[in-house]
Amino acid sequence: MTRRIEAPALTEFVTALFRAVGCAGAEAATIAHHLVAANLMGHDSHGVGLVTEYVRSIRAGRFQVGRHARVVTDRGPILVIDGQRGAGQIIGTEAMDLAIARARAHGVAVVALRQSHHLGRIGAYAEQCAEAGLVSLHAVNVIGHRPLVAPFGGRDVRLGTNPFCAGVPCPGQPPLILDMATSCIAYGKLRVAFYEGRRVEPGVLIDRDGRPTDDPAVMVPDAIGALLPFGGHKGYGLGLLCDILAGALSEGGTNHAGAFDDDMIINNMLSIVLDPAALGDSTAIADHVERVIDWVKASPLAPGSKAVLIAGEPERARRAERLAHGIPIAERTLDELAEVARSLGVATPF
Ligand code: NAD
């Protein structure tokens, strides 16, 4: 069961919750805006359903409020940034502001961000770079809690859902934003399915004995089974690479025994931000991008298909629909939000 809530009312309510738990006004508003934007784009796994977890972590002193991106190494186009376990939505945005400035100055910037609290929907950072006219690649790993994904050929959890993301500005058009977990589906989607009493599609989960299952209860509330990487050995390879690029190069930490006892969501992220104009004629580059996009979109439709889409398009379509008709939020999530609000002395408006 879900109920439609208007985005502005939801943002205002979630901002009030974060203010009540100790965030300053701008910090609370930025976190709320980012979470509601994820809901608007259809990624409910990364939306307001995370509020309960965030508030619990803030109260336990694991998620540090009021922190900012701290530059620990500055070598011109290369920056290492410590997120100090602060709000990922603040730290990630500040890290990308720095990356954009360095990419404009040097043509390229490599930013290794370590120990941020959960960065949320990674596509937001690729969008920030694309709005500045820059191409970006982001490899992310997830540490701080028990891993969720089995390695190809293994049967227990060893890696995070380690997302990979890329953004390409398309002049005159919205950007291409490829933003994906390296697991078959994001963990939060299992939580949403569990709360809505749904099974998940086949091929996504295994139980504790390594047998295929479609029951999200093997992962929610506790991971007794495992998520599978997307695309078999290929998704597994990319997920492992994300752990190394994001977790090892930033020195923020990779998954290994003993690395996940903190009961919190920590992200490390390696971002490479490129100015196309530093490589060549930006008009010609944009023309090449446009040609290939037109080419693939002109493919005759496969049986049952409604359109050939470019990464980022499904999110924009859902955003338009949800802005017009409200965001469907699971009743269970609304109950949890009401409970958090009660505990913080905040009125629930719906
Ligand atoms: P998804 O499978 O819904 O989409 C993955 C990508 O495929 C998107 O870029 C989307 O635009 C594109 N896509 C979807 N349908 C398409 C189609 N028909 N044609 C062409 N392209 C299409 O996303 P996901 O893997 O479930 O990830 C969801 C979110 O979870 C992402 O925003 C990701 O950043 C986030 N995430 C975050 C963390 C973290 O620790 N911060 C961890 C895992 C995932």
CSV table of C-alpha atoms and ligand atoms in Angstrom, one decimal:
chain,number,residue,atom,x,y,z
A,1,MET,CA,0.0,0.0,0.0
A,2,THR,CA,1.3,3.4,-0.9
A,3,ARG,CA,0.0,7.0,-0.6
A,4,ARG,CA,0.8,9.9,-2.9
A,5,ILE,CA,2.5,12.8,-1.1
A,6,GLU,CA,3.4,16.1,-2.8
A,7,ALA,CA,7.2,16.7,-3.1
A,8,PRO,CA,7.2,20.2,-1.5
A,9,ALA,CA,5.3,19.0,1.6
A,10,LEU,CA,7.5,15.9,1.9
A,11,THR,CA,10.7,18.1,1.6
A,12,GLU,CA,9.4,20.5,4.3
A,13,PHE,CA,8.6,17.7,6.7
A,14,VAL,CA,11.9,15.9,6.2
A,15,THR,CA,13.8,19.2,6.6
A,16,ALA,CA,12.0,19.7,9.9
A,17,LEU,CA,13.0,16.2,11.1
A,18,PHE,CA,16.7,16.8,10.3
A,19,ARG,CA,16.6,20.2,12.0
A,20,ALA,CA,15.0,18.6,15.0
A,21,VAL,CA,17.8,16.0,15.3
A,22,GLY,CA,20.5,18.7,15.2
A,23,CYS,CA,21.3,19.7,11.6
A,24,ALA,CA,21.6,23.4,10.8
A,25,GLY,CA,19.0,24.8,8.4
A,26,ALA,CA,21.0,24.6,5.2
A,27,GLU,CA,22.3,21.1,6.0
A,28,ALA,CA,18.8,19.8,6.8
A,29,ALA,CA,17.3,21.3,3.7
A,30,THR,CA,20.1,19.8,1.5
A,31,ILE,CA,19.7,16.3,2.8
A,32,ALA,CA,15.9,16.5,2.5
A,33,HIS,CA,16.1,17.9,-1.0
A,34,HIS,CA,18.4,15.1,-2.1
A,35,LEU,CA,16.3,12.3,-0.6
A,36,VAL,CA,13.1,13.7,-2.1
A,37,ALA,CA,14.8,14.1,-5.5
A,38,ALA,CA,15.7,10.4,-5.4
A,39,ASN,CA,12.0,9.6,-4.7
A,40,LEU,CA,10.9,11.9,-7.5
A,41,MET,CA,13.3,10.1,-9.9
A,42,GLY,CA,11.8,6.7,-8.9
A,43,HIS,CA,14.7,5.6,-6.7
A,44,ASP,CA,12.6,5.1,-3.6
A,45,SER,CA,15.4,3.0,-2.2
A,46,HIS,CA,17.4,6.2,-1.9
A,47,GLY,CA,14.6,8.5,-0.8
A,48,VAL,CA,12.9,9.4,2.5
A,49,GLY,CA,12.8,5.7,3.5
A,50,LEU,CA,16.4,6.4,4.7
A,51,VAL,CA,15.4,9.0,7.2
A,52,THR,CA,14.9,6.6,10.1
A,53,GLU,CA,18.4,5.1,9.5
A,54,TYR,CA,20.0,8.5,9.2
A,55,VAL,CA,18.3,9.8,12.4
A,56,ARG,CA,19.4,6.6,14.3
A,57,SER,CA,23.0,7.1,13.1
A,58,ILE,CA,23.0,10.8,14.1
A,59,ARG,CA,21.6,10.0,17.6
A,60,ALA,CA,24.3,7.4,18.0
A,61,GLY,CA,27.0,9.8,17.0
A,62,ARG,CA,28.0,7.7,14.0
A,63,PHE,CA,26.7,10.2,11.4
A,64,GLN,CA,28.4,13.6,12.3
A,65,VAL,CA,26.3,16.7,11.6
A,66,GLY,CA,27.8,20.0,10.7
A,67,ARG,CA,30.8,18.5,8.8
A,68,HIS,CA,32.3,19.7,5.5
A,69,ALA,CA,34.5,18.3,2.8
A,70,ARG,CA,38.1,18.6,4.2
A,71,VAL,CA,40.9,18.6,1.7
A,72,VAL,CA,43.8,16.5,3.0
A,73,THR,CA,45.9,16.3,-0.2
A,74,ASP,CA,46.0,19.0,-2.8
A,75,ARG,CA,48.1,18.4,-5.9
A,76,GLY,CA,46.3,20.7,-8.4
A,77,PRO,CA,44.1,18.5,-10.4
A,78,ILE,CA,44.3,15.7,-7.8
A,79,LEU,CA,42.5,16.1,-4.5
A,80,VAL,CA,42.0,13.7,-1.6
A,81,ILE,CA,39.0,14.8,0.6
A,82,ASP,CA,38.0,13.5,4.0
A,83,GLY,CA,34.2,13.4,4.5
A,84,GLN,CA,34.7,13.0,8.3
A,85,ARG,CA,31.5,10.9,8.4
A,86,GLY,CA,29.5,14.0,7.7
A,87,ALA,CA,26.3,14.3,5.6
A,88,GLY,CA,27.1,12.7,2.2
A,89,GLN,CA,24.7,15.1,0.5
A,90,ILE,CA,26.8,18.1,1.8
A,91,ILE,CA,30.2,16.4,1.5
A,92,GLY,CA,29.5,15.0,-2.0
A,93,THR,CA,28.2,18.3,-3.4
A,94,GLU,CA,31.2,20.2,-1.9
A,95,ALA,CA,33.6,17.6,-3.3
A,96,MET,CA,32.1,18.1,-6.8
A,97,ASP,CA,32.3,21.9,-6.5
A,98,LEU,CA,36.0,21.5,-5.9
A,99,ALA,CA,36.3,18.9,-8.7
A,100,ILE,CA,34.5,21.2,-11.2
A,101,ALA,CA,36.8,24.2,-10.3
A,102,ARG,CA,39.9,22.0,-10.7
A,103,ALA,CA,38.7,20.4,-14.0
A,104,ARG,CA,38.0,23.9,-15.4
A,105,ALA,CA,41.5,25.0,-14.4
A,106,HIS,CA,43.4,21.8,-15.5
A,107,GLY,CA,41.1,20.1,-18.0
A,108,VAL,CA,40.7,17.1,-15.6
A,109,ALA,CA,40.3,16.5,-11.9
A,110,VAL,CA,40.6,13.3,-9.9
A,111,VAL,CA,39.0,13.5,-6.5
A,112,ALA,CA,39.3,10.7,-4.0
A,113,LEU,CA,36.6,11.2,-1.3
A,114,ARG,CA,36.9,9.1,1.7
A,115,GLN,CA,34.7,8.4,4.8
A,116,SER,CA,31.6,10.2,3.8
A,117,HIS,CA,28.3,9.2,5.4
A,118,HIS,CA,25.9,7.8,2.8
A,119,LEU,CA,26.1,9.8,-0.4
A,120,GLY,CA,22.6,8.8,-1.5
A,121,ARG,CA,21.8,8.7,-5.2
A,122,ILE,CA,25.2,9.0,-7.0
A,123,GLY,CA,23.6,10.4,-10.2
A,124,ALA,CA,23.1,13.7,-8.3
A,125,TYR,CA,26.9,14.3,-8.5
A,126,ALA,CA,27.2,13.4,-12.2
A,127,GLU,CA,24.3,15.8,-12.8
A,128,GLN,CA,26.1,18.5,-10.9
A,129,CYS,CA,29.2,18.0,-13.2
A,130,ALA,CA,27.1,17.7,-16.4
A,131,GLU,CA,25.3,21.0,-15.5
A,132,ALA,CA,28.8,22.6,-15.5
A,133,GLY,CA,29.4,21.1,-19.0
A,134,LEU,CA,31.8,18.4,-17.7
A,135,VAL,CA,32.0,14.6,-18.3
A,136,SER,CA,32.4,12.6,-15.1
A,137,LEU,CA,33.0,9.0,-13.9
A,138,HIS,CA,32.3,7.9,-10.3
A,139,ALA,CA,33.3,4.7,-8.7
A,140,VAL,CA,31.8,4.2,-5.2
A,141,ASN,CA,32.1,1.6,-2.5
A,142,VAL,CA,30.0,1.0,0.6
A,143,ILE,CA,31.5,0.0,3.9
A,144,GLY,CA,30.6,0.4,7.6
A,145,HIS,CA,28.0,-2.3,7.7
A,146,ARG,CA,27.7,-6.0,6.7
A,147,PRO,CA,28.3,-6.5,2.9
A,148,LEU,CA,25.2,-7.4,0.8
A,149,VAL,CA,26.5,-8.9,-2.4
A,150,ALA,CA,28.0,-12.3,-3.1
A,151,PRO,CA,31.0,-12.5,-5.4
A,152,PHE,CA,30.5,-14.4,-8.6
A,153,GLY,CA,30.9,-18.1,-7.7
A,154,GLY,CA,30.5,-17.4,-3.9
A,155,ARG,CA,27.5,-17.8,-1.7
A,156,ASP,CA,27.8,-15.3,1.1
A,157,VAL,CA,28.0,-11.5,1.3
A,158,ARG,CA,31.5,-10.1,0.6
A,159,LEU,CA,30.9,-6.7,-1.3
A,160,GLY,CA,28.7,-3.7,-1.0
A,161,THR,CA,26.2,-2.7,-3.7
A,162,ASN,CA,29.1,-0.5,-4.9
A,163,PRO,CA,27.5,1.9,-7.5
A,164,PHE,CA,29.2,3.0,-10.7
A,165,CYS,CA,28.0,6.2,-12.3
A,166,ALA,CA,28.9,8.4,-15.4
A,167,GLY,CA,27.5,11.6,-16.7
A,168,VAL,CA,27.9,13.2,-20.2
A,169,PRO,CA,26.5,16.6,-21.0
A,170,CYS,CA,24.6,16.7,-24.3
A,171,PRO,CA,24.4,20.4,-25.4
A,172,GLY,CA,20.8,21.3,-26.1
A,173,GLN,CA,19.6,18.1,-24.5
A,174,PRO,CA,19.4,16.6,-21.0
A,175,PRO,CA,22.6,14.8,-20.0
A,176,LEU,CA,23.2,11.0,-20.2
A,177,ILE,CA,23.4,9.9,-16.6
A,178,LEU,CA,24.3,6.2,-16.1
A,179,ASP,CA,23.9,5.5,-12.4
A,180,MET,CA,23.7,1.9,-11.3
A,181,ALA,CA,24.4,-0.4,-8.4
A,182,THR,CA,26.7,-3.2,-9.3
A,183,SER,CA,24.3,-5.6,-7.6
A,184,CYS,CA,21.3,-6.8,-9.7
A,185,ILE,CA,19.1,-4.3,-7.8
A,186,ALA,CA,19.9,-1.7,-5.1
A,187,TYR,CA,19.4,-3.0,-1.5
A,188,GLY,CA,16.8,-0.4,-0.7
A,189,LYS,CA,14.6,-1.8,-3.5
A,190,LEU,CA,14.5,-5.1,-1.5
A,191,ARG,CA,13.5,-3.1,1.6
A,192,VAL,CA,10.7,-1.4,-0.4
A,193,ALA,CA,9.5,-4.7,-1.9
A,194,PHE,CA,9.6,-6.3,1.6
A,195,TYR,CA,7.5,-3.5,3.1
A,196,GLU,CA,5.1,-3.6,0.2
A,197,GLY,CA,4.8,-7.4,0.6
A,198,ARG,CA,6.1,-8.1,-2.9
A,199,ARG,CA,8.4,-10.7,-4.2
A,200,VAL,CA,11.4,-9.7,-6.4
A,201,GLU,CA,12.2,-10.8,-9.9
A,202,PRO,CA,14.1,-14.1,-10.3
A,203,GLY,CA,17.9,-14.1,-10.6
A,204,VAL,CA,18.5,-11.3,-8.0
A,205,LEU,CA,18.8,-13.2,-4.7
A,206,ILE,CA,20.2,-16.3,-3.1
A,207,ASP,CA,19.3,-17.8,0.2
A,208,ARG,CA,21.8,-18.8,3.0
A,209,ASP,CA,22.5,-22.0,1.1
A,210,GLY,CA,23.2,-20.3,-2.2
A,211,ARG,CA,19.9,-21.4,-3.7
A,212,PRO,CA,18.0,-18.9,-5.9
A,213,THR,CA,15.0,-17.2,-4.2
A,214,ASP,CA,12.6,-14.3,-4.9
A,215,ASP,CA,11.8,-13.6,-1.2
A,216,PRO,CA,13.2,-10.3,0.1
A,217,ALA,CA,13.0,-11.6,3.6
A,218,VAL,CA,16.4,-13.3,3.1
A,219,MET,CA,17.9,-9.8,3.1
A,220,VAL,CA,15.4,-7.6,5.2
A,221,PRO,CA,15.8,-6.8,8.0
A,222,ASP,CA,19.0,-9.0,8.2
A,223,ALA,CA,21.1,-10.3,5.4
A,224,ILE,CA,20.9,-14.1,5.8
A,225,GLY,CA,21.1,-14.6,2.1
A,226,ALA,CA,22.9,-12.5,-0.5
A,227,LEU,CA,22.2,-10.2,-3.5
A,228,LEU,CA,23.8,-11.3,-6.7
A,229,PRO,CA,26.0,-9.0,-8.8
A,230,PHE,CA,24.4,-7.9,-12.1
A,231,GLY,CA,25.6,-9.6,-15.3
A,232,GLY,CA,27.4,-12.5,-13.5
A,233,HIS,CA,31.2,-12.2,-13.5
A,234,LYS,CA,31.1,-8.8,-15.3
A,235,GLY,CA,29.0,-7.0,-12.6
A,236,TYR,CA,31.1,-8.8,-9.9
A,237,GLY,CA,34.3,-7.5,-11.6
A,238,LEU,CA,33.0,-3.9,-11.7
A,239,GLY,CA,31.8,-4.1,-8.1
A,240,LEU,CA,35.2,-5.3,-6.9
A,241,LEU,CA,36.9,-2.6,-9.0
A,242,CYS,CA,34.7,0.0,-7.4
A,243,ASP,CA,35.8,-1.3,-3.9
A,244,ILE,CA,39.4,-0.9,-5.0
A,245,LEU,CA,39.1,2.5,-6.9
A,246,ALA,CA,37.0,4.1,-4.2
A,247,GLY,CA,38.0,2.4,-1.0
A,248,ALA,CA,41.8,1.6,-1.6
A,249,LEU,CA,42.8,4.7,-3.6
A,250,SER,CA,41.1,7.1,-1.1
A,251,GLU,CA,42.4,5.0,1.8
A,252,GLY,CA,38.8,5.2,3.1
A,253,GLY,CA,38.6,1.4,3.4
A,254,THR,CA,37.7,-1.6,1.4
A,255,ASN,CA,35.4,-4.5,2.4
A,256,HIS,CA,37.2,-7.2,4.4
A,257,ALA,CA,36.6,-9.2,7.6
A,258,GLY,CA,36.2,-6.8,10.5
A,259,ALA,CA,35.5,-3.8,8.3
A,260,PHE,CA,31.8,-3.7,8.8
A,261,ASP,CA,31.1,-3.6,12.5
A,262,ASP,CA,30.1,0.1,12.8
A,263,ASP,CA,26.4,-0.4,11.8
A,264,MET,CA,26.4,2.7,9.6
A,265,ILE,CA,26.6,3.5,5.8
A,266,ILE,CA,29.9,4.9,4.8
A,267,ASN,CA,30.7,5.7,1.2
A,268,ASN,CA,34.1,6.3,-0.5
A,269,MET,CA,34.1,7.7,-4.0
A,270,LEU,CA,36.7,8.2,-6.7
A,271,SER,CA,35.5,10.8,-9.2
A,272,ILE,CA,37.2,11.7,-12.5
A,273,VAL,CA,35.9,14.9,-13.9
A,274,LEU,CA,36.8,15.9,-17.5
A,275,ASP,CA,36.4,19.1,-19.5
A,276,PRO,CA,35.7,17.9,-23.1
A,277,ALA,CA,37.1,21.3,-24.4
A,278,ALA,CA,40.5,20.3,-23.0
A,279,LEU,CA,40.5,17.2,-25.3
A,280,GLY,CA,39.5,18.9,-28.5
A,281,ASP,CA,36.8,20.8,-30.3
A,282,SER,CA,33.8,20.7,-27.9
A,283,THR,CA,31.3,21.3,-30.7
A,284,ALA,CA,32.7,18.3,-32.7
A,285,ILE,CA,32.6,16.2,-29.6
A,286,ALA,CA,29.0,17.2,-28.9
A,287,ASP,CA,28.2,16.3,-32.5
A,288,HIS,CA,29.7,12.8,-32.1
A,289,VAL,CA,27.7,12.3,-28.9
A,290,GLU,CA,24.5,13.4,-30.6
A,291,ARG,CA,25.1,11.1,-33.6
A,292,VAL,CA,25.5,8.0,-31.6
A,293,ILE,CA,22.5,8.8,-29.4
A,294,ASP,CA,20.3,9.4,-32.5
A,295,TRP,CA,21.7,6.2,-34.0
A,296,VAL,CA,20.8,3.9,-31.1
A,297,LYS,CA,17.4,5.5,-30.5
A,298,ALA,CA,16.5,4.9,-34.2
A,299,SER,CA,16.6,1.1,-33.6
A,300,PRO,CA,13.3,-0.6,-34.5
A,301,LEU,CA,11.6,-1.6,-31.3
A,302,ALA,CA,11.9,-5.2,-30.0
A,303,PRO,CA,8.6,-7.0,-29.4
A,304,GLY,CA,7.0,-5.6,-26.3
A,305,SER,CA,9.3,-2.6,-26.1
A,306,LYS,CA,7.8,0.9,-26.0
A,307,ALA,CA,11.0,2.9,-26.7
A,308,VAL,CA,14.8,2.8,-26.8
A,309,LEU,CA,15.9,5.0,-24.0
A,310,ILE,CA,19.2,6.6,-23.0
A,311,ALA,CA,20.4,6.3,-19.3
A,312,GLY,CA,18.8,9.1,-17.3
A,313,GLU,CA,15.6,9.2,-19.4
A,314,PRO,CA,13.6,6.9,-17.1
A,315,GLU,CA,14.4,9.1,-14.1
A,316,ARG,CA,13.4,12.3,-15.9
A,317,ALA,CA,10.1,10.7,-17.0
A,318,ARG,CA,9.3,9.5,-13.5
A,319,ARG,CA,10.2,12.9,-12.1
A,320,ALA,CA,7.7,14.6,-14.4
A,321,GLU,CA,5.0,12.2,-13.4
A,322,ARG,CA,5.6,12.4,-9.7
A,323,LEU,CA,5.9,16.2,-9.7
A,324,ALA,CA,2.5,16.3,-11.3
A,325,HIS,CA,0.7,13.6,-9.2
A,326,GLY,CA,2.7,13.3,-6.0
A,327,ILE,CA,5.3,10.7,-4.8
A,328,PRO,CA,3.9,7.2,-3.9
A,329,ILE,CA,5.3,6.4,-0.5
A,330,ALA,CA,4.8,3.0,1.2
A,331,GLU,CA,2.4,3.2,4.2
A,332,ARG,CA,5.1,1.4,6.3
A,333,THR,CA,7.6,4.2,5.4
A,334,LEU,CA,5.0,6.8,6.4
A,335,ASP,CA,4.4,5.0,9.7
A,336,GLU,CA,8.2,5.0,10.3
A,337,LEU,CA,8.5,8.7,9.5
A,338,ALA,CA,5.6,9.5,11.8
A,339,GLU,CA,7.3,7.5,14.6
A,340,VAL,CA,10.6,9.4,14.1
A,341,ALA,CA,8.6,12.7,14.1
A,342,ARG,CA,6.9,11.8,17.4
A,343,SER,CA,10.2,11.0,19.0
A,344,LEU,CA,11.6,14.4,17.8
A,345,GLY,CA,8.5,16.4,18.7
A,346,VAL,CA,7.7,17.3,15.1
A,347,ALA,CA,4.2,17.4,13.8
A,348,THR,CA,3.4,15.0,10.9
A,349,PRO,CA,1.4,16.9,8.2
A,350,PHE,CA,0.0,13.9,6.4
B,1,NAD,P1,18.4,1.2,-12.1
B,1,NAD,O1,18.7,-0.2,-12.4
B,1,NAD,O2,17.0,1.7,-11.9
B,1,NAD,O3,19.0,2.1,-13.3
B,1,NAD,C1,20.4,2.0,-13.7
B,1,NAD,C2,20.7,2.9,-14.9
B,1,NAD,O4,20.0,2.3,-16.0
B,1,NAD,C3,20.2,4.3,-14.7
B,1,NAD,O5,21.2,5.1,-15.2
B,1,NAD,C4,18.9,4.3,-15.6
B,1,NAD,O6,18.7,5.6,-16.2
B,1,NAD,C5,19.3,3.3,-16.7
B,1,NAD,N1,18.1,2.7,-17.2
B,1,NAD,C6,17.1,2.2,-16.6
B,1,NAD,N2,16.1,1.7,-17.4
B,1,NAD,C7,16.6,1.9,-18.7
B,1,NAD,C8,16.2,1.6,-20.0
B,1,NAD,N3,15.0,1.0,-20.2
B,1,NAD,N4,16.9,2.0,-21.0
B,1,NAD,C9,18.1,2.6,-20.9
B,1,NAD,N5,18.6,2.9,-19.6
B,1,NAD,C10,17.9,2.6,-18.6
B,1,NAD,O7,19.3,1.7,-10.8
B,1,NAD,P2,19.9,0.9,-9.6
B,1,NAD,O8,21.1,0.1,-10.1
B,1,NAD,O9,18.8,0.2,-8.9
B,1,NAD,O10,20.5,2.0,-8.7
B,1,NAD,C11,19.5,2.9,-8.0
B,1,NAD,C12,20.2,4.0,-7.3
B,1,NAD,O11,20.8,3.5,-6.1
B,1,NAD,C13,21.3,4.8,-8.0
B,1,NAD,O12,20.9,6.2,-8.0
B,1,NAD,C14,22.5,4.5,-7.3
B,1,NAD,O13,23.4,5.6,-7.2
B,1,NAD,C15,22.0,4.3,-5.9
B,1,NAD,N6,22.9,3.5,-5.0
B,1,NAD,C16,23.6,4.2,-4.1
B,1,NAD,C17,24.5,3.5,-3.2
B,1,NAD,C18,25.2,4.2,-2.2
B,1,NAD,O14,25.9,3.5,-1.4
B,1,NAD,N7,25.2,5.5,-2.1
B,1,NAD,C19,24.6,2.1,-3.4
B,1,NAD,C20,23.9,1.5,-4.4
B,1,NAD,C21,23.1,2.2,-5.2
